[in-house]
Short mmCIF file of C-alpha atoms in Angstrom, two decimals:
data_model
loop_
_atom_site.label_atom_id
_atom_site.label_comp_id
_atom_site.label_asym_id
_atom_site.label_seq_id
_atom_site.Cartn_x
_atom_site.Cartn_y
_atom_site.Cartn_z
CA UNK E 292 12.69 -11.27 17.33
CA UNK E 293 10.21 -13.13 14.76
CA UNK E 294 10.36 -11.63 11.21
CA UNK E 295 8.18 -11.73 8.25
CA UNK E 296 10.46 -12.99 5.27
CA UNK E 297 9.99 -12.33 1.50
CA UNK E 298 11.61 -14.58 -1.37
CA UNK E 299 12.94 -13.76 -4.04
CA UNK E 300 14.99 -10.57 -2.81
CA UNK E 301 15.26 -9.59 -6.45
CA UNK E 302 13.36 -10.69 -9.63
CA UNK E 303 13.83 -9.63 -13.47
CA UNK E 304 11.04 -10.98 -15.42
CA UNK E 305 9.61 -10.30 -19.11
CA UNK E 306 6.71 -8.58 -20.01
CA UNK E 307 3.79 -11.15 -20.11
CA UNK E 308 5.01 -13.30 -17.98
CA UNK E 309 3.96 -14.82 -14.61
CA UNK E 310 5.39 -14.13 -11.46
CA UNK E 311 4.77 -15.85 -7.83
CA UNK E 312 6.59 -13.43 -4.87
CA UNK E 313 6.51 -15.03 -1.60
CA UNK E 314 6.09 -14.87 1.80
CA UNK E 315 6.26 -16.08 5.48
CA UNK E 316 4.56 -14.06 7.82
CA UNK E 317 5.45 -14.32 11.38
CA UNK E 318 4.19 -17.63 12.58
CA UNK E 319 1.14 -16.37 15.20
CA UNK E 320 0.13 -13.67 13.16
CA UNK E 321 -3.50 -13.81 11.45
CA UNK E 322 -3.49 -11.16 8.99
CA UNK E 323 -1.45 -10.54 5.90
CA UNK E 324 -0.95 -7.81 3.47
CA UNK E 325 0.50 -7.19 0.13
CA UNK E 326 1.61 -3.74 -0.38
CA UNK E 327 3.68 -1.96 -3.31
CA UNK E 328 6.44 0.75 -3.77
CA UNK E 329 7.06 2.02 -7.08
CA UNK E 330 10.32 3.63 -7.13
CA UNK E 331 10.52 7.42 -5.29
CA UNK E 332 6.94 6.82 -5.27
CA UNK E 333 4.54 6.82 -2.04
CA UNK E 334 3.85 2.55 -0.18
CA UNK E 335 0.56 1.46 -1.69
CA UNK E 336 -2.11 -1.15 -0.38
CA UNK E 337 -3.08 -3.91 -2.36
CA UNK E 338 -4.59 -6.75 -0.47
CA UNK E 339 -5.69 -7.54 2.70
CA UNK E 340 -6.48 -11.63 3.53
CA UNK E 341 -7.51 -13.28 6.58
CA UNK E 342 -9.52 -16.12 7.33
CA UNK E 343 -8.54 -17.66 4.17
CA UNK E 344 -9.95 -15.02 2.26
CA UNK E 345 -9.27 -11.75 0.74
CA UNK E 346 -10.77 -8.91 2.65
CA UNK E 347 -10.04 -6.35 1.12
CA UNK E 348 -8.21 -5.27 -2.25
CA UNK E 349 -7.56 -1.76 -3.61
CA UNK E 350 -8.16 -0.76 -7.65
CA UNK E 351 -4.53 -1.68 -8.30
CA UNK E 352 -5.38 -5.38 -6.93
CA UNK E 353 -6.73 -6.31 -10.87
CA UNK E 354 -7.84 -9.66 -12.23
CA UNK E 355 -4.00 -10.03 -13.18
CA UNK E 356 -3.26 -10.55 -9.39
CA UNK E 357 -4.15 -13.35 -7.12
CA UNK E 358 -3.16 -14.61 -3.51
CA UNK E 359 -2.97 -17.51 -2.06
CA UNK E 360 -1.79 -19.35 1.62
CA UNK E 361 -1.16 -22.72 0.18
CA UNK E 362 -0.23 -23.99 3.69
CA UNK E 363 0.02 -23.25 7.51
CA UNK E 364 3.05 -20.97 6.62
CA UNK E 365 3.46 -19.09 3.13
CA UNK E 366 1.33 -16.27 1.88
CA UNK E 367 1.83 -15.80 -1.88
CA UNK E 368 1.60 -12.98 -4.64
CA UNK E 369 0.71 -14.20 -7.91
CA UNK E 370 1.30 -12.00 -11.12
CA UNK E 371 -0.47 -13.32 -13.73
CA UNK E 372 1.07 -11.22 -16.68
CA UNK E 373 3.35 -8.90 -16.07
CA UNK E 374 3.50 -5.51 -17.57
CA UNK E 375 6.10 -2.72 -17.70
CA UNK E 376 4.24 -0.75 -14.88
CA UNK E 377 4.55 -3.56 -12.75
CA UNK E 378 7.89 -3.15 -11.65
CA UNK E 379 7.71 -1.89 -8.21
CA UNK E 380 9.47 -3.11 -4.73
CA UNK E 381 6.26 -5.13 -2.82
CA UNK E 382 6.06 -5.34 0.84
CA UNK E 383 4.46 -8.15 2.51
CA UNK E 384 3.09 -7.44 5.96
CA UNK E 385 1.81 -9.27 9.09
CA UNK E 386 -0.11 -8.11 12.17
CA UNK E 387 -1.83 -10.14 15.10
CA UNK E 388 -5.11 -8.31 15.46
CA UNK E 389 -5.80 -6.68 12.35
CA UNK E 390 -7.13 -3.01 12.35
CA UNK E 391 -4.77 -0.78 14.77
CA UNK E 392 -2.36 -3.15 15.21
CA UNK E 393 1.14 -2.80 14.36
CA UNK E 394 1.89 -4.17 11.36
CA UNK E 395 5.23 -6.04 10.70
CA UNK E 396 6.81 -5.52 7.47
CA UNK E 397 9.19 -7.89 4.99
CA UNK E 398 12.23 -6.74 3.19
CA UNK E 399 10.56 -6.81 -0.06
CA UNK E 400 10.79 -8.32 -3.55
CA UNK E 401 12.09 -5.51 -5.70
CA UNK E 402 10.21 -7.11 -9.26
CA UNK E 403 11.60 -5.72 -12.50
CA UNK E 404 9.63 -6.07 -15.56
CA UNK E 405 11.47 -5.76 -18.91
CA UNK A 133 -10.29 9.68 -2.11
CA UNK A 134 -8.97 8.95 1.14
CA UNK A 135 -5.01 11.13 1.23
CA UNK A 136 -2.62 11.68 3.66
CA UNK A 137 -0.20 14.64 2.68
CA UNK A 138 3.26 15.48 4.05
CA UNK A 139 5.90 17.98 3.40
CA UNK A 140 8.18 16.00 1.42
CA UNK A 141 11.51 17.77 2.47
CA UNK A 142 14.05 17.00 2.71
CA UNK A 143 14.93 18.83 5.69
CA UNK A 144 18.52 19.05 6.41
CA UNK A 145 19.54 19.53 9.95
CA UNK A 146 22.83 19.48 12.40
CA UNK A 147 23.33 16.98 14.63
CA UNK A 148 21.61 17.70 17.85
CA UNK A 149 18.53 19.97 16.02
CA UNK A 150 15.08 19.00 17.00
CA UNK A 151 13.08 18.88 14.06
CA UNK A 152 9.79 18.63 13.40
CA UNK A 153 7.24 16.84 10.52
CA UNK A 154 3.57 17.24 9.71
CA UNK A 155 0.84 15.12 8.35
CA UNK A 156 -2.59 15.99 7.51
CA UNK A 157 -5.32 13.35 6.80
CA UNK A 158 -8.28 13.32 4.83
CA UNK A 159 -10.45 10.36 6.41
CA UNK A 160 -12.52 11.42 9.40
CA UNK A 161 -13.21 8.25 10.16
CA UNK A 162 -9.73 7.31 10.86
CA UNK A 163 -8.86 5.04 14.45
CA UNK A 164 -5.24 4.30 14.18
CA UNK A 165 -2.25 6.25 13.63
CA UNK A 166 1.26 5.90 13.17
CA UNK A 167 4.96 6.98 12.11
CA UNK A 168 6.56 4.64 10.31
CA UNK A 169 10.60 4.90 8.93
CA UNK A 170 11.96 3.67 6.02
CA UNK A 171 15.80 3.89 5.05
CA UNK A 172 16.74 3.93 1.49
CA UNK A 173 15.48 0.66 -0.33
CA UNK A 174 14.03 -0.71 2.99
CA UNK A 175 11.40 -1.72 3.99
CA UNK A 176 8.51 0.12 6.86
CA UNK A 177 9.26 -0.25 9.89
CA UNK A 178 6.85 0.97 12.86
CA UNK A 179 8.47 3.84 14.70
CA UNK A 180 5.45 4.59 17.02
CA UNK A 181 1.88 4.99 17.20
CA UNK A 182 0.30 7.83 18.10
CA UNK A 183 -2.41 8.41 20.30
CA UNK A 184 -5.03 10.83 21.14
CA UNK A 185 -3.52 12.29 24.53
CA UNK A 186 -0.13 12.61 22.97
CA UNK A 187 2.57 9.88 23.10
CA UNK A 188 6.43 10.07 23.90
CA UNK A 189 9.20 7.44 23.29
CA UNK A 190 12.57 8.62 24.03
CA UNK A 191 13.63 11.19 21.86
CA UNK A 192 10.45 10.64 20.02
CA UNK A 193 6.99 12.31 20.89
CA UNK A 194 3.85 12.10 18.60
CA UNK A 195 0.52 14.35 18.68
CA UNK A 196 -3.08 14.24 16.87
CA UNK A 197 -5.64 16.93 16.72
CA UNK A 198 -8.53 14.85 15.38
CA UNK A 199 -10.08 17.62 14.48
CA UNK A 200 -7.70 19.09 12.25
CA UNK A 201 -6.93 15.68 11.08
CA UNK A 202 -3.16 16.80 11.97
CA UNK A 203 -0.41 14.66 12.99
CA UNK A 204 3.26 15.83 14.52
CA UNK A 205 6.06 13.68 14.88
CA UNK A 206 9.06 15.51 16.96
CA UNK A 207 12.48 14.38 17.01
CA UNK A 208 14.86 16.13 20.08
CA UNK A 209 18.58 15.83 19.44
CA UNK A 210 18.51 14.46 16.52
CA UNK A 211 21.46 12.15 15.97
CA UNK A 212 23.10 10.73 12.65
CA UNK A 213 21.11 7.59 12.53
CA UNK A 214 17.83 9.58 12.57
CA UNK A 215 18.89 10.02 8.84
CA UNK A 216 15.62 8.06 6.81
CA UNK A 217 12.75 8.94 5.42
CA UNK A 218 9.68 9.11 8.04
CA UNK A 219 6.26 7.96 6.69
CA UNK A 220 3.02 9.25 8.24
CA UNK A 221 0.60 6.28 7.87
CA UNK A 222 -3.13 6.17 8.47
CA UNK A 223 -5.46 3.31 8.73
CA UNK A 224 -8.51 3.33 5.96
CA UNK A 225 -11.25 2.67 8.61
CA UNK A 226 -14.34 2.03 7.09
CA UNK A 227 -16.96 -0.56 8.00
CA UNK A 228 -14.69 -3.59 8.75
CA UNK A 229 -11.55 -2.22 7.91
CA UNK A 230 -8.92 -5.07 8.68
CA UNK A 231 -6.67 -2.28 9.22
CA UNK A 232 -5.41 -1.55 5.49
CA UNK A 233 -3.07 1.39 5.84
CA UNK A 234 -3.13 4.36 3.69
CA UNK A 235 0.60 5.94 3.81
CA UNK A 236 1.71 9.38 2.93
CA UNK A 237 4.57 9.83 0.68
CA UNK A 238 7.48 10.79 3.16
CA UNK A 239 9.46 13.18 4.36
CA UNK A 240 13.33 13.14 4.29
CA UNK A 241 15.31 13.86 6.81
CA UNK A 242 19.10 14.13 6.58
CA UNK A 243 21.07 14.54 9.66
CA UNK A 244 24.96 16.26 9.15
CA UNK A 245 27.57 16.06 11.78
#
């Protein structure tokens, strides 16, 4: 069964600096997400991108935060500088067909910023 | 500000129990519906989605009252691997939505032999 896949599983980083999480989203899919987890706390959307372009982005999604599909296959997360409150676990996300359409989740990139 | 509230639990049940968890949703405008599960330090993963006349998988069987902005997730004899933390997860629906999902924060559900 097709998978999305995030890289790195884990990442410690210091405050202020940049990060870049990654992933691939399954390969006929069309739209991606970035979501976020703080710990014990509730899944929370970021972004939405399709098309090439961001669709959508919540108040979280901040001028320290970018995305990017630098070719056919990877879907990125960039962190521009990192702060304490950063540290969350964030879920990348596929679907097919967009609104009401299942969307497929990665294992996550549990970030830690120290 | 567009919610969705659940009881957070965690309910603790025998093996076998039927158990049951409820989500209420603040966005009228709402299409799309569904119970997700997440295990400890895992990600979402889509248990089903849940429809306006009702839905059944299995063990599994979802409602929504659209006009209470109420959804039920059932679970009949529950078994050990039910054991997880079940999300109730709403799309955010308005104007061109590309289907951004609004989750609630979870309820836990432990099942003991």
């Amino acid at each position: 069964e097709p998978e999305v896949t995030q890289t790195p599983s884990h990442q410690v980083t210091q405050m202020g600096q940049e990060v870049i999480l990654r992933c691939v989203p399954i390969s006929n899919h069309l739209y991606f997400y970035w979501y976020r987890q703080i710990l014990g706390q509730k899944v929370e959307f970021l972004v939405s991108f399709y098309n090439n372009e961001i669709s959508e982005k919540s108040e979280i999604f901040d001028d320290q935060f970018s995305v990017e599909r630098p070719d056919g296959s990877n879907f990125t997360l960039k962190i521009r500088s990192t702060k304490l409150e950063d540290s969350a676990m964030y879920f990348c996300a596929s679907s097919d067909q967009g609104a009401a359409e299942t969307q497929y989740f990665g294992p996550g990139t549990r970030l830690l910023v120290l | 500000r567009k919610e969705v509230e659940q009881d957070p639990g965690p309910f603790n049940v025998p093996e076998g129990a039927t158990v049951a968890f409820n989500c209420t949703y603040s966005n009228s405008a709402s299409q799309s519906f569904f119970w997700y599960r997440q295990d400890c330090r895992k990600e979402p993963k889509l248990l089903m989605s849940v429809y306006s006349s009702g839905n059944e998988d299995g063990r599994f069987t979802a409602q929504l009252n659209r006009a209470s902005q109420y959804i039920s997730l059932l679970i009949r004899d529950s078994k050990l691997s039910d054991s997880a933390t079940y999300l109730c997860v709403v799309d955010m629906n308005y104007g061109g939505s590309q289907g951004n999902l609004i989750f609630g924060k979870g309820t836990k559900l432990s099942v003991k032999p």
